[in-house]
């Protein structure tokens, strides 16, 4: 029993189709290796093949294609930046460091907020995995050729398997992703409720970190839903069926925003409110979200939802909770109509 509990995947892993991802990884890596090992050029750079492949594996085909193009673009930047330096000054300790720094500068010049690890990897690759020409001289062109061909091969294998696995994974993908972020909000609201009841302000910082992580998860899921709508393999009818899931995701994002605002208010006003009323209303909101979760998960029939007008209150926390309750009711209504 202990061993089973140790190796068993968590519920969150199930909602992110981890078993399918593991199977897809195994099959794609096996295929790429078996083809490349028998090819005179590809067999020279298995690292680029498998690295590019793993970074392109995505649950949505369009997302994988975007990731593949980004890698090819970043690889080109890293290769050109480093090739210019080593072509002029050769390969030594100074040019290796200069190649990485120059690539870093180019990346920051293009977008100061992000640095591509693929571009940096390529800059290092161009000096440490150098190919030679017929005369035995180091050749940046041949090195870049090997790197880009191996990368494109790995990306193509990943895109093929992204498409194949999407044929039977798309149906449940939006549902599972929405279930995950609903459950995430249920847990956050439970934490806020506990904080209200205990008046332990020390937990607020931890709750805010969870809320910030939830924003990242929600935005990532919305991105995947948008990519699914643009997927060439989706019929028009299927794309229309995805729209309610996107609306639910935006509703959940609003709840998450209110949770952050509530934490901010509690932190600065030190619980100057009727904690009992707010705690009870949080319980009501969580019951609504649990009802939505169970309805979407087909565990039970969703109760009929009647939308109510929110009442105006002077207390900001009460206003937040009224707004959250109304959003939760809207989520229940959308799920009931799916």
mmCIF file of C-alpha atoms in Angstrom:
data_model
loop_
_atom_site.group_PDB
_atom_site.id
_atom_site.type_symbol
_atom_site.label_atom_id
_atom_site.label_comp_id
_atom_site.label_asym_id
_atom_site.label_seq_id
_atom_site.Cartn_x
_atom_site.Cartn_y
_atom_site.Cartn_z
ATOM 1 C CA UNK A 1 0.000 0.000 0.000
ATOM 2 C CA UNK A 2 2.826 2.398 0.878
ATOM 3 C CA UNK A 3 4.562 1.732 -2.440
ATOM 4 C CA UNK A 4 1.302 2.299 -4.336
ATOM 5 C CA UNK A 5 0.687 5.596 -2.542
ATOM 6 C CA UNK A 6 4.281 6.616 -3.248
ATOM 7 C CA UNK A 7 4.117 6.027 -7.014
ATOM 8 C CA UNK A 8 0.471 7.034 -7.490
ATOM 9 C CA UNK A 9 -0.043 10.266 -9.415
ATOM 10 C CA UNK A 10 -1.972 13.067 -7.757
ATOM 11 C CA UNK A 11 -5.445 14.102 -8.895
ATOM 12 C CA UNK A 12 -3.957 17.242 -10.463
ATOM 13 C CA UNK A 13 -1.765 15.048 -12.672
ATOM 14 C CA UNK A 14 -4.875 13.222 -13.882
ATOM 15 C CA UNK A 15 -6.530 16.528 -14.786
ATOM 16 C CA UNK A 16 -3.482 17.422 -16.884
ATOM 17 C CA UNK A 17 -3.508 14.058 -18.711
ATOM 18 C CA UNK A 18 -0.118 13.075 -17.323
ATOM 19 C CA UNK A 19 -0.480 9.427 -18.365
ATOM 20 C CA UNK A 20 -1.148 10.454 -21.965
ATOM 21 C CA UNK A 21 1.792 12.868 -21.824
ATOM 22 C CA UNK A 22 4.113 10.111 -20.553
ATOM 23 C CA UNK A 23 2.947 7.746 -23.283
ATOM 24 C CA UNK A 24 3.327 10.429 -25.958
ATOM 25 C CA UNK A 25 6.822 11.228 -24.694
ATOM 26 C CA UNK A 26 7.884 7.579 -24.806
ATOM 27 C CA UNK A 27 6.530 6.972 -28.312
ATOM 28 C CA UNK A 28 7.906 10.218 -29.773
ATOM 29 C CA UNK A 29 11.384 9.814 -28.239
ATOM 30 C CA UNK A 30 11.499 6.164 -29.352
ATOM 31 C CA UNK A 31 10.483 7.103 -32.909
ATOM 32 C CA UNK A 32 12.934 10.005 -33.143
ATOM 33 C CA UNK A 33 15.821 7.935 -31.826
ATOM 34 C CA UNK A 34 15.155 4.942 -34.077
ATOM 35 C CA UNK A 35 15.048 7.134 -37.193
ATOM 36 C CA UNK A 36 17.961 9.407 -36.264
ATOM 37 C CA UNK A 37 20.365 6.674 -35.194
ATOM 38 C CA UNK A 38 20.250 5.256 -38.734
ATOM 39 C CA UNK A 39 20.770 8.629 -40.450
ATOM 40 C CA UNK A 40 24.383 9.709 -41.157
ATOM 41 C CA UNK A 41 23.795 13.376 -40.248
ATOM 42 C CA UNK A 42 21.092 13.217 -37.571
ATOM 43 C CA UNK A 43 22.925 10.587 -35.520
ATOM 44 C CA UNK A 44 25.665 13.170 -34.840
ATOM 45 C CA UNK A 45 23.379 15.353 -32.709
ATOM 46 C CA UNK A 46 20.849 13.335 -30.734
ATOM 47 C CA UNK A 47 20.821 15.987 -27.986
ATOM 48 C CA UNK A 48 19.340 18.697 -30.239
ATOM 49 C CA UNK A 49 16.764 16.251 -31.596
ATOM 50 C CA UNK A 50 15.481 15.119 -28.209
ATOM 51 C CA UNK A 51 15.794 18.556 -26.582
ATOM 52 C CA UNK A 52 13.787 20.203 -29.364
ATOM 53 C CA UNK A 53 11.272 17.363 -29.344
ATOM 54 C CA UNK A 54 10.603 17.603 -25.598
ATOM 55 C CA UNK A 55 10.152 21.377 -25.736
ATOM 56 C CA UNK A 56 7.616 21.004 -28.559
ATOM 57 C CA UNK A 57 5.398 18.351 -26.967
ATOM 58 C CA UNK A 58 2.160 20.157 -26.116
ATOM 59 C CA UNK A 59 -1.432 19.049 -25.459
ATOM 60 C CA UNK A 60 -2.649 21.323 -28.281
ATOM 61 C CA UNK A 61 -1.235 20.953 -31.806
ATOM 62 C CA UNK A 62 -1.122 24.698 -32.536
ATOM 63 C CA UNK A 63 0.720 25.333 -29.245
ATOM 64 C CA UNK A 64 3.366 22.806 -30.295
ATOM 65 C CA UNK A 65 3.781 24.429 -33.713
ATOM 66 C CA UNK A 66 4.241 27.844 -32.075
ATOM 67 C CA UNK A 67 6.806 26.403 -29.672
ATOM 68 C CA UNK A 68 8.668 24.782 -32.568
ATOM 69 C CA UNK A 69 8.864 28.021 -34.561
ATOM 70 C CA UNK A 70 10.062 29.898 -31.463
ATOM 71 C CA UNK A 71 12.866 27.366 -31.011
ATOM 72 C CA UNK A 72 13.952 27.627 -34.650
ATOM 73 C CA UNK A 73 13.900 31.436 -34.421
ATOM 74 C CA UNK A 74 15.892 31.434 -31.166
ATOM 75 C CA UNK A 75 18.367 28.904 -32.544
ATOM 76 C CA UNK A 76 18.995 31.107 -35.573
ATOM 77 C CA UNK A 77 19.659 34.113 -33.314
ATOM 78 C CA UNK A 78 22.094 32.166 -31.138
ATOM 79 C CA UNK A 79 23.873 30.635 -34.124
ATOM 80 C CA UNK A 80 24.330 33.861 -36.090
ATOM 81 C CA UNK A 81 25.428 35.844 -33.019
ATOM 82 C CA UNK A 82 28.092 33.312 -32.077
ATOM 83 C CA UNK A 83 29.148 32.476 -35.650
ATOM 84 C CA UNK A 84 30.060 36.112 -36.330
ATOM 85 C CA UNK A 85 32.394 36.185 -33.326
ATOM 86 C CA UNK A 86 34.101 32.799 -33.771
ATOM 87 C CA UNK A 87 34.528 33.350 -37.521
ATOM 88 C CA UNK A 88 36.579 36.463 -36.824
ATOM 89 C CA UNK A 89 38.399 35.624 -33.584
ATOM 90 C CA UNK A 90 38.350 31.810 -33.497
ATOM 91 C CA UNK A 91 37.366 29.693 -30.495
ATOM 92 C CA UNK A 92 38.961 30.460 -27.136
ATOM 93 C CA UNK A 93 37.910 31.314 -23.591
ATOM 94 C CA UNK A 94 37.205 34.937 -24.504
ATOM 95 C CA UNK A 95 35.113 34.226 -27.625
ATOM 96 C CA UNK A 96 33.102 31.512 -25.832
ATOM 97 C CA UNK A 97 32.131 34.011 -23.129
ATOM 98 C CA UNK A 98 31.676 36.800 -25.668
ATOM 99 C CA UNK A 99 29.415 34.604 -27.840
ATOM 100 C CA UNK A 100 27.075 33.886 -24.934
ATOM 101 C CA UNK A 101 27.042 37.542 -23.823
ATOM 102 C CA UNK A 102 26.438 38.819 -27.358
ATOM 103 C CA UNK A 103 23.551 36.363 -27.805
ATOM 104 C CA UNK A 104 22.159 37.500 -24.459
ATOM 105 C CA UNK A 105 22.424 41.123 -25.617
ATOM 106 C CA UNK A 106 20.577 40.351 -28.879
ATOM 107 C CA UNK A 107 17.778 38.575 -26.965
ATOM 108 C CA UNK A 108 17.397 41.488 -24.543
ATOM 109 C CA UNK A 109 17.487 43.945 -27.436
ATOM 110 C CA UNK A 110 14.585 42.104 -29.092
ATOM 111 C CA UNK A 111 12.606 41.635 -25.871
ATOM 112 C CA UNK A 112 14.095 42.953 -22.626
ATOM 113 C CA UNK A 113 11.676 40.907 -20.483
ATOM 114 C CA UNK A 114 12.665 37.429 -21.669
ATOM 115 C CA UNK A 115 15.824 35.561 -22.552
ATOM 116 C CA UNK A 116 15.480 32.440 -24.670
ATOM 117 C CA UNK A 117 17.259 29.422 -23.113
ATOM 118 C CA UNK A 118 17.311 27.862 -26.595
ATOM 119 C CA UNK A 119 19.307 30.810 -27.982
ATOM 120 C CA UNK A 120 21.789 30.587 -25.093
ATOM 121 C CA UNK A 121 22.064 26.814 -25.543
ATOM 122 C CA UNK A 122 22.815 27.321 -29.252
ATOM 123 C CA UNK A 123 25.463 29.943 -28.470
ATOM 124 C CA UNK A 124 27.238 27.400 -26.249
ATOM 125 C CA UNK A 125 26.639 24.618 -28.769
ATOM 126 C CA UNK A 126 28.309 26.596 -31.574
ATOM 127 C CA UNK A 127 31.585 26.691 -29.627
ATOM 128 C CA UNK A 128 31.505 23.279 -27.926
ATOM 129 C CA UNK A 129 30.108 21.013 -30.650
ATOM 130 C CA UNK A 130 32.048 22.421 -33.583
ATOM 131 C CA UNK A 131 31.927 20.559 -36.905
ATOM 132 C CA UNK A 132 34.907 20.585 -39.253
ATOM 133 C CA UNK A 133 35.060 20.837 -43.036
ATOM 134 C CA UNK A 134 36.988 18.600 -45.464
ATOM 135 C CA UNK A 135 40.222 20.404 -44.586
ATOM 136 C CA UNK A 136 39.730 19.762 -40.880
ATOM 137 C CA UNK A 137 38.995 23.420 -40.133
ATOM 138 C CA UNK A 138 36.219 24.475 -37.711
ATOM 139 C CA UNK A 139 33.104 25.418 -39.694
ATOM 140 C CA UNK A 140 30.341 27.546 -38.107
ATOM 141 C CA UNK A 141 28.169 26.898 -41.179
ATOM 142 C CA UNK A 142 28.380 23.103 -40.852
ATOM 143 C CA UNK A 143 27.846 23.383 -37.096
ATOM 144 C CA UNK A 144 24.725 25.488 -37.606
ATOM 145 C CA UNK A 145 23.500 23.114 -40.317
ATOM 146 C CA UNK A 146 23.736 20.141 -37.966
ATOM 147 C CA UNK A 147 22.056 22.033 -35.126
ATOM 148 C CA UNK A 148 19.134 23.364 -37.199
ATOM 149 C CA UNK A 149 18.508 20.104 -39.101
ATOM 150 C CA UNK A 150 18.500 18.083 -35.877
ATOM 151 C CA UNK A 151 16.220 20.610 -34.180
ATOM 152 C CA UNK A 152 13.732 20.734 -37.064
ATOM 153 C CA UNK A 153 13.614 16.938 -37.159
ATOM 154 C CA UNK A 154 12.835 16.763 -33.432
ATOM 155 C CA UNK A 155 10.200 19.501 -33.733
ATOM 156 C CA UNK A 156 8.507 17.721 -36.654
ATOM 157 C CA UNK A 157 8.325 14.408 -34.776
ATOM 158 C CA UNK A 158 6.754 16.199 -31.799
ATOM 159 C CA UNK A 159 4.190 18.002 -33.979
ATOM 160 C CA UNK A 160 3.148 14.714 -35.613
ATOM 161 C CA UNK A 161 2.555 13.052 -32.251
ATOM 162 C CA UNK A 162 0.881 16.168 -30.838
ATOM 163 C CA UNK A 163 -1.633 15.848 -33.671
ATOM 164 C CA UNK A 164 -2.105 12.074 -33.319
ATOM 165 C CA UNK A 165 -2.695 12.207 -29.565
ATOM 166 C CA UNK A 166 -4.938 15.273 -29.869
ATOM 167 C CA UNK A 167 -7.428 13.201 -31.874
ATOM 168 C CA UNK A 168 -8.529 11.376 -28.728
ATOM 169 C CA UNK A 169 -7.387 13.816 -26.008
ATOM 170 C CA UNK A 170 -9.136 17.014 -27.211
ATOM 171 C CA UNK A 171 -12.583 15.869 -26.123
ATOM 172 C CA UNK A 172 -11.767 15.896 -22.413
ATOM 173 C CA UNK A 173 -8.997 18.518 -22.412
ATOM 174 C CA UNK A 174 -11.086 21.686 -21.763
ATOM 175 C CA UNK A 175 -13.171 19.936 -19.098
ATOM 176 C CA UNK A 176 -10.152 18.656 -17.177
ATOM 177 C CA UNK A 177 -8.363 22.010 -17.319
ATOM 178 C CA UNK A 178 -11.428 23.877 -16.038
ATOM 179 C CA UNK A 179 -11.872 21.308 -13.254
ATOM 180 C CA UNK A 180 -8.299 21.992 -12.171
ATOM 181 C CA UNK A 181 -8.671 25.765 -11.876
ATOM 182 C CA UNK A 182 -12.082 25.464 -10.160
ATOM 183 C CA UNK A 183 -10.523 23.143 -7.584
ATOM 184 C CA UNK A 184 -7.636 25.583 -7.200
ATOM 185 C CA UNK A 185 -10.085 28.383 -6.325
ATOM 186 C CA UNK A 186 -11.968 26.151 -3.882
ATOM 187 C CA UNK A 187 -8.719 25.550 -1.979
ATOM 188 C CA UNK A 188 -7.780 29.249 -2.002
ATOM 189 C CA UNK A 189 -11.207 30.248 -0.669
ATOM 190 C CA UNK A 190 -10.891 27.591 2.052
ATOM 191 C CA UNK A 191 -7.588 29.177 3.082
ATOM 192 C CA UNK A 192 -9.140 32.665 3.175
ATOM 193 C CA UNK A 193 -12.056 31.315 5.227
ATOM 194 C CA UNK A 194 -9.647 29.718 7.697
ATOM 195 C CA UNK A 195 -7.690 32.976 7.927
ATOM 196 C CA UNK A 196 -10.887 34.892 8.693
ATOM 197 C CA UNK A 197 -11.890 32.440 11.391
ATOM 198 C CA UNK A 198 -8.481 32.286 13.081
ATOM 199 C CA UNK A 199 -7.522 35.926 12.345
ATOM 200 C CA UNK A 200 -4.013 34.676 11.613
ATOM 201 C CA UNK A 201 -2.603 37.337 9.317
ATOM 202 C CA UNK A 202 0.672 35.421 8.852
ATOM 203 C CA UNK A 203 -1.011 33.115 6.305
ATOM 204 C CA UNK A 204 -2.044 35.918 3.946
ATOM 205 C CA UNK A 205 1.324 36.128 2.191
ATOM 206 C CA UNK A 206 1.212 32.401 1.426
ATOM 207 C CA UNK A 207 -2.364 32.715 0.127
ATOM 208 C CA UNK A 208 -1.337 35.603 -2.141
ATOM 209 C CA UNK A 209 1.429 33.437 -3.601
ATOM 210 C CA UNK A 210 -1.165 30.745 -4.369
ATOM 211 C CA UNK A 211 -3.385 33.364 -6.015
ATOM 212 C CA UNK A 212 -0.499 34.589 -8.185
ATOM 213 C CA UNK A 213 0.265 31.016 -9.243
ATOM 214 C CA UNK A 214 -3.439 30.549 -10.045
ATOM 215 C CA UNK A 215 -3.303 33.569 -12.388
ATOM 216 C CA UNK A 216 -0.469 31.890 -14.277
ATOM 217 C CA UNK A 217 -2.397 28.598 -14.517
ATOM 218 C CA UNK A 218 -5.610 30.280 -15.669
ATOM 219 C CA UNK A 219 -3.852 32.335 -18.350
ATOM 220 C CA UNK A 220 -2.008 29.229 -19.562
ATOM 221 C CA UNK A 221 -5.298 27.327 -19.858
ATOM 222 C CA UNK A 222 -7.014 30.234 -21.652
ATOM 223 C CA UNK A 223 -4.074 30.259 -24.106
ATOM 224 C CA UNK A 224 -4.577 26.549 -24.800
ATOM 225 C CA UNK A 225 -8.320 27.017 -25.286
ATOM 226 C CA UNK A 226 -7.626 29.822 -27.783
ATOM 227 C CA UNK A 227 -5.135 27.595 -29.612
ATOM 228 C CA UNK A 228 -7.717 24.805 -29.764
ATOM 229 C CA UNK A 229 -10.157 27.200 -31.441
ATOM 230 C CA UNK A 230 -7.525 27.930 -34.108
ATOM 231 C CA UNK A 231 -6.604 24.282 -34.620
ATOM 232 C CA UNK A 232 -7.082 23.108 -38.209
ATOM 233 C CA UNK A 233 -8.192 19.656 -37.021
ATOM 234 C CA UNK A 234 -11.192 21.057 -35.134
ATOM 235 C CA UNK A 235 -14.556 21.250 -36.884
ATOM 236 C CA UNK A 236 -16.595 24.443 -36.665
ATOM 237 C CA UNK A 237 -19.122 22.777 -34.373
ATOM 238 C CA UNK A 238 -16.408 21.607 -31.989
ATOM 239 C CA UNK A 239 -14.875 25.090 -31.904
ATOM 240 C CA UNK A 240 -18.241 26.571 -30.927
ATOM 241 C CA UNK A 241 -18.528 24.007 -28.131
ATOM 242 C CA UNK A 242 -15.222 25.232 -26.674
ATOM 243 C CA UNK A 243 -16.411 28.850 -26.258
ATOM 244 C CA UNK A 244 -18.311 28.261 -22.945
ATOM 245 C CA UNK A 245 -15.130 26.832 -21.408
ATOM 246 C CA UNK A 246 -13.274 30.024 -22.272
ATOM 247 C CA UNK A 247 -16.049 32.072 -20.663
ATOM 248 C CA UNK A 248 -15.878 29.922 -17.517
ATOM 249 C CA UNK A 249 -12.087 30.393 -17.385
ATOM 250 C CA UNK A 250 -12.517 34.188 -17.490
ATOM 251 C CA UNK A 251 -15.120 33.982 -14.717
ATOM 252 C CA UNK A 252 -12.678 31.979 -12.601
ATOM 253 C CA UNK A 253 -10.003 34.578 -13.308
ATOM 254 C CA UNK A 254 -12.354 37.235 -11.924
ATOM 255 C CA UNK A 255 -12.859 35.172 -8.752
ATOM 256 C CA UNK A 256 -9.096 34.849 -8.407
ATOM 257 C CA UNK A 257 -8.689 38.605 -8.805
ATOM 258 C CA UNK A 258 -11.269 39.184 -6.056
ATOM 259 C CA UNK A 259 -9.440 36.723 -3.805
ATOM 260 C CA UNK A 260 -6.252 38.751 -4.210
ATOM 261 C CA UNK A 261 -8.123 41.974 -3.486
ATOM 262 C CA UNK A 262 -9.655 40.385 -0.384
ATOM 263 C CA UNK A 263 -6.216 39.345 0.888
ATOM 264 C CA UNK A 264 -4.925 42.877 0.316
ATOM 265 C CA UNK A 265 -7.877 44.356 2.213
ATOM 266 C CA UNK A 266 -7.530 41.952 5.148
ATOM 267 C CA UNK A 267 -3.796 42.611 5.381
ATOM 268 C CA UNK A 268 -4.188 46.379 5.558
ATOM 269 C CA UNK A 269 -7.362 46.683 7.640
ATOM 270 C CA UNK A 270 -6.576 43.915 10.145
ATOM 271 C CA UNK A 271 -9.950 42.115 10.111
ATOM 272 C CA UNK A 272 -12.097 45.149 10.923
ATOM 273 C CA UNK A 273 -15.314 43.385 9.857
ATOM 274 C CA UNK A 274 -17.849 40.810 10.965
ATOM 275 C CA UNK A 275 -15.840 37.651 10.376
ATOM 276 C CA UNK A 276 -18.779 35.314 10.966
ATOM 277 C CA UNK A 277 -20.853 36.756 8.105
ATOM 278 C CA UNK A 278 -17.935 36.695 5.666
ATOM 279 C CA UNK A 279 -16.915 33.169 6.693
ATOM 280 C CA UNK A 280 -20.442 31.872 6.120
ATOM 281 C CA UNK A 281 -20.655 33.537 2.724
ATOM 282 C CA UNK A 282 -17.311 32.056 1.708
ATOM 283 C CA UNK A 283 -18.734 28.655 2.609
ATOM 284 C CA UNK A 284 -21.702 29.375 0.326
ATOM 285 C CA UNK A 285 -19.382 30.382 -2.534
ATOM 286 C CA UNK A 286 -17.329 27.220 -2.096
ATOM 287 C CA UNK A 287 -20.486 25.120 -2.117
ATOM 288 C CA UNK A 288 -21.449 26.720 -5.437
ATOM 289 C CA UNK A 289 -17.998 26.047 -6.904
ATOM 290 C CA UNK A 290 -18.074 22.474 -5.600
ATOM 291 C CA UNK A 291 -21.484 22.082 -7.219
ATOM 292 C CA UNK A 292 -19.999 23.370 -10.491
ATOM 293 C CA UNK A 293 -17.009 21.022 -10.140
ATOM 294 C CA UNK A 294 -19.193 17.966 -9.553
ATOM 295 C CA UNK A 295 -21.544 18.919 -12.370
ATOM 296 C CA UNK A 296 -18.688 19.329 -14.843
ATOM 297 C CA UNK A 297 -17.095 16.113 -13.597
ATOM 298 C CA UNK A 298 -20.453 14.312 -14.116
ATOM 299 C CA UNK A 299 -20.442 13.076 -10.533
ATOM 300 C CA UNK A 300 -23.970 14.302 -9.986
ATOM 301 C CA UNK A 301 -26.700 16.329 -11.633
ATOM 302 C CA UNK A 302 -26.097 20.040 -11.263
ATOM 303 C CA UNK A 303 -28.724 21.842 -9.226
ATOM 304 C CA UNK A 304 -30.880 24.343 -11.063
ATOM 305 C CA UNK A 305 -29.309 27.773 -10.773
ATOM 306 C CA UNK A 306 -31.233 30.963 -10.145
ATOM 307 C CA UNK A 307 -29.196 34.113 -10.645
ATOM 308 C CA UNK A 308 -29.681 36.759 -7.997
ATOM 309 C CA UNK A 309 -28.908 40.441 -8.029
ATOM 310 C CA UNK A 310 -26.040 41.438 -5.784
ATOM 311 C CA UNK A 311 -26.878 43.859 -2.982
ATOM 312 C CA UNK A 312 -24.871 47.037 -2.494
ATOM 313 C CA UNK A 313 -22.819 47.185 0.697
ATOM 314 C CA UNK A 314 -20.377 49.639 2.146
ATOM 315 C CA UNK A 315 -17.941 46.992 3.306
ATOM 316 C CA UNK A 316 -15.512 46.130 0.538
ATOM 317 C CA UNK A 317 -15.091 42.514 1.641
ATOM 318 C CA UNK A 318 -18.847 41.968 1.562
ATOM 319 C CA UNK A 319 -19.014 43.539 -1.880
ATOM 320 C CA UNK A 320 -16.235 41.218 -3.051
ATOM 321 C CA UNK A 321 -18.008 38.165 -1.697
ATOM 322 C CA UNK A 322 -21.323 39.148 -3.212
ATOM 323 C CA UNK A 323 -19.597 39.584 -6.554
ATOM 324 C CA UNK A 324 -17.821 36.229 -6.204
ATOM 325 C CA UNK A 325 -21.093 34.522 -5.331
ATOM 326 C CA UNK A 326 -22.740 35.969 -8.416
ATOM 327 C CA UNK A 327 -19.829 34.809 -10.611
ATOM 328 C CA UNK A 328 -20.014 31.316 -9.099
ATOM 329 C CA UNK A 329 -23.723 31.228 -9.939
ATOM 330 C CA UNK A 330 -22.911 32.197 -13.528
ATOM 331 C CA UNK A 331 -20.336 29.397 -13.727
ATOM 332 C CA UNK A 332 -22.963 26.910 -12.507
ATOM 333 C CA UNK A 333 -25.392 28.202 -15.127
ATOM 334 C CA UNK A 334 -22.846 27.794 -17.958
ATOM 335 C CA UNK A 335 -21.903 24.275 -16.857
ATOM 336 C CA UNK A 336 -25.563 23.317 -16.626
ATOM 337 C CA UNK A 337 -26.005 24.380 -20.267
ATOM 338 C CA UNK A 338 -22.999 22.382 -21.572
#
